[in-house]
Amino acid sequence: MPTIKDADWVLKDIQEVEDEAMKVIRNSTEHNLVLAGPGAGKTELLAQKACFLIETAKCRNKKIIALSFKKDAAKNLQERVNSRLESKYRHKFESTTFDAFCKSIVDRFKSSLPAFYCPSDDYEIFFPNNKDFIAEIKREAVGFEGLTSAELNKLKPSKFEENYLVVPYREETRHTVNGRIRYFVWTHLLKGKSRLSFKMINYLANRIIKKNVFLSNAINSTYEYAFIDEFQDTTSKQYEIFKNIFFGKSIKITAVGDTKQRIMGWAGALPNAFDVFKKDFEVGDHNELVSNRRSLKNLISYQRLMESFMNKTENKTEIIFYKGEGLARLMQFEEVDQEASYIASLIKKWIDEGIEQRDICILSKSVAGQYSQKTISELDMSGVKCRIENEYQELLNEAIVQLVLQLLMFVCNRKSIEGWASTMDLLCNIRGVSRKGDVTRLERELSNFIKANKEIRSDVVDYLKGLLSIFGISELKSYFPQYMNGNGLEHNINTLSKYLEELDIKNNMSNAIDMLNGIKTVPFMTIHKSKGLEFRKVVIVGLEPDAYFGDEEGQIENQKTVFVGFSRAIDEVFMTRCKLRMDNFGNMSRQDFNRIPLITDMLTYCGIEAEDYQG
């Protein structure tokens, strides 16, 4: 494809964008800071900008890197760009997560770390904020440089990673109890076959970036542009890495986000990431996208009112509501049995009216049993499948899992043109064969391989590894940098095989694949996991103080959390609260809604008053 002149370039697969978006798309010489609300088309904006920069040769012989904080966001953006570019140009755009990017740096340059911090080649990823790991530390650290059981018994899973892993060991703190615990924990995790959490990986990556001039120059010579999605959720540690990578470089940055959707303060998100970025990178004016291409008119009006309330706007805008243009309700129940029964009947009604299960989503601040179990059980009795999506979301967005599921689809004779083409592209790249070269032979080889693997004659995990053998496990690890070091590939295959065994893949492979993918299943997830997603119908469960607790700062973030959940909906939102609900300790807890005034007052401000359930 010849280079397109700027004036001749047109949008890909869409008719128009708002003027501010077009300014961002065509800006190739300066940093961009973009504020974009729900449904404003952040992903589409970045996809169009990538196409413009690549097709008009602004990247020259370099690439664009896009960093997201969620795997599904990174995957969606990559797919959006791939669908709009010719295949020979797709290599110029890399969409990955911040964690995966840091991991690739550690995997390639860990030998430059001081010996104390250098992990083993076969390190594994682990998640430290759990009771088993804390028990392990309490047990193993007794006597280490004088640490006592009494000192160690004060350790709690909550905030353990932030206190002892994100904050690294320093020699000058070794005389303190916390300093000795940090020293032990890092030593304990790095010895033998190392264990690293992603926050440890981020810290190690930052050490490498600050010390390694070669890496800094390599990044600058590889990338011409960088996109940062959901910038409002950047933590101070992540921003430090981000700044160390890009500050003072020629790379032009486009940072996109929305202050109203900053709901990761509990995870350390900067309260003023946009202001810090503007100052450090000398960005003048920001661009703001105001359109909402997701929700119907009435839901957009509710969102505008919520924004006015959160911004403490003096003059309330009068809103006109239109029949058939979106509905929002809040219903109050005495207890969860009533709530679950009503939600189940409502969702069954939607499905009977023709709404697909995947177009409905149940959201809550937490998916703990007191918010999810009764509703899932009631739906099951109504013949509607529902599952907690959080545990599947991460796995299904893994590149190696997507590849295995694609191969299984071929085995089931469910071959799509797009799926076959992408698999052939991967096979050609790994084998070093041009698509114009000996493709026919490779296609025949893949077809014969699929035919030879129609039955599972061994353990499921061995069968899945056998399917990948046509590519080569070591070759796949080299191709996908996130699996280059550590046990990530094996861990994901083992987890996938466990799920597929539970779904009886040996007797009905096609059904097992559909069930794993959540086909004909209503998703239940946390509001935090729903960011970037959209559904026709949204149910938000448990707008209550036991879920939305916190100090003044926490209550402001809780308000934004409700806003994020509400703005996932295209045409209807149904919210619930119960006067009585079990707490985390199994005790019945009476809910005092006056303890969450920022949420209740915001809904009242929008004209959404609680309706009492009339059973």
GROMACS .gro file of N, CA and C in nm, residues 403-404 407 423-424 426-432 442 445-450 453 463-477:
model
  105
  403LEU      N    1  -0.538  -1.905   2.131
  403LEU     CA    2  -0.487  -1.992   2.025
  403LEU      C    3  -0.538  -2.134   2.043
  404VAL      N    4  -0.533  -2.187   2.164
  404VAL     CA    5  -0.580  -2.323   2.190
  404VAL      C    6  -0.729  -2.335   2.158
  407LEU      N    7  -0.784  -2.357   1.791
  407LEU     CA    8  -0.752  -2.490   1.739
  407LEU      C    9  -0.863  -2.590   1.773
  423THR      N   10  -0.461  -1.797   1.234
  423THR     CA   11  -0.378  -1.911   1.275
  423THR      C   12  -0.270  -1.939   1.171
  424MET      N   13  -0.307  -1.927   1.044
  424MET     CA   14  -0.208  -1.946   0.937
  424MET      C   15  -0.102  -1.836   0.942
  426LEU      N   16   0.009  -1.688   1.206
  426LEU     CA   17   0.099  -1.723   1.316
  426LEU      C   18   0.192  -1.836   1.275
  427LEU      N   19   0.137  -1.939   1.211
  427LEU     CA   20   0.219  -2.053   1.169
  427LEU      C   21   0.325  -2.010   1.069
  428CYS      N   22   0.287  -1.923   0.975
  428CYS     CA   23   0.383  -1.873   0.876
  428CYS      C   24   0.495  -1.793   0.944
  429ASN      N   25   0.457  -1.708   1.039
  429ASN     CA   26   0.557  -1.627   1.109
  429ASN      C   27   0.655  -1.714   1.187
  430ILE      N   28   0.602  -1.814   1.256
  430ILE     CA   29   0.688  -1.901   1.337
  430ILE      C   30   0.778  -1.987   1.248
  431ARG      N   31   0.725  -2.033   1.135
  431ARG     CA   32   0.805  -2.117   1.044
  431ARG      C   33   0.894  -2.033   0.951
  432GLY      N   34   0.872  -1.900   0.951
  432GLY     CA   35   0.952  -1.815   0.863
  432GLY      C   36   0.913  -1.827   0.718
  442LEU      N   37   0.176  -2.557   0.400
  442LEU     CA   38   0.149  -2.536   0.542
  442LEU      C   39   0.001  -2.553   0.574
  445GLU      N   40  -0.066  -2.912   0.583
  445GLU     CA   41  -0.009  -2.969   0.705
  445GLU      C   42  -0.100  -2.941   0.825
  446LEU      N   43  -0.150  -2.817   0.836
  446LEU     CA   44  -0.238  -2.782   0.948
  446LEU      C   45  -0.368  -2.860   0.940
  447SER      N   46  -0.425  -2.873   0.820
  447SER     CA   47  -0.550  -2.949   0.803
  447SER      C   48  -0.532  -3.094   0.844
  448ASN      N   49  -0.424  -3.156   0.798
  448ASN     CA   50  -0.398  -3.296   0.833
  448ASN      C   51  -0.373  -3.312   0.983
  449PHE      N   52  -0.306  -3.215   1.041
  449PHE     CA   53  -0.278  -3.218   1.185
  449PHE      C   54  -0.409  -3.214   1.264
  450ILE      N   55  -0.500  -3.127   1.223
  450ILE     CA   56  -0.630  -3.116   1.292
  450ILE      C   57  -0.707  -3.248   1.280
  453ASN      N   58  -0.603  -3.517   1.517
  453ASN     CA   59  -0.621  -3.490   1.661
  453ASN      C   60  -0.767  -3.469   1.697
  463TYR      N   61  -0.324  -3.337   2.580
  463TYR     CA   62  -0.388  -3.317   2.450
  463TYR      C   63  -0.370  -3.172   2.404
  464LEU      N   64  -0.391  -3.077   2.493
  464LEU     CA   65  -0.377  -2.935   2.457
  464LEU      C   66  -0.233  -2.903   2.418
  465LYS      N   67  -0.139  -2.956   2.493
  465LYS     CA   68   0.002  -2.934   2.458
  465LYS      C   69   0.035  -2.998   2.323
  466GLY      N   70  -0.030  -3.112   2.297
  466GLY     CA   71  -0.012  -3.177   2.167
  466GLY      C   72  -0.061  -3.091   2.052
  467LEU      N   73  -0.174  -3.022   2.074
  467LEU     CA   74  -0.226  -2.933   1.970
  467LEU      C   75  -0.127  -2.820   1.939
  468LEU      N   76  -0.059  -2.774   2.042
  468LEU     CA   77   0.036  -2.663   2.023
  468LEU      C   78   0.167  -2.710   1.961
  469SER      N   79   0.187  -2.841   1.953
  469SER     CA   80   0.315  -2.893   1.903
  469SER      C   81   0.340  -2.857   1.757
  470ILE      N   82   0.235  -2.829   1.682
  470ILE     CA   83   0.256  -2.791   1.541
  470ILE      C   84   0.331  -2.659   1.531
  471PHE      N   85   0.317  -2.575   1.634
  471PHE     CA   86   0.392  -2.449   1.638
  471PHE      C   87   0.526  -2.467   1.708
  472GLY      N   88   0.526  -2.553   1.812
  472GLY     CA   89   0.644  -2.569   1.897
  472GLY      C   90   0.631  -2.483   2.021
  473ILE      N   91   0.641  -2.546   2.138
  473ILE     CA   92   0.624  -2.471   2.264
  473ILE      C   93   0.731  -2.364   2.278
  474SER      N   94   0.857  -2.398   2.253
  474SER     CA   95   0.965  -2.299   2.267
  474SER      C   96   0.949  -2.187   2.165
  475GLU      N   97   0.900  -2.222   2.045
  475GLU     CA   98   0.877  -2.119   1.942
  475GLU      C   99   0.765  -2.023   1.983
  476LEU      N  100   0.661  -2.078   2.045
  476LEU     CA  101   0.551  -1.993   2.093
  476LEU      C  102   0.599  -1.900   2.204
  477LYS      N  103   0.685  -1.951   2.291
  477LYS     CA  104   0.739  -1.867   2.399
  477LYS      C  105   0.822  -1.753   2.342
   0.00000   0.00000   0.00000
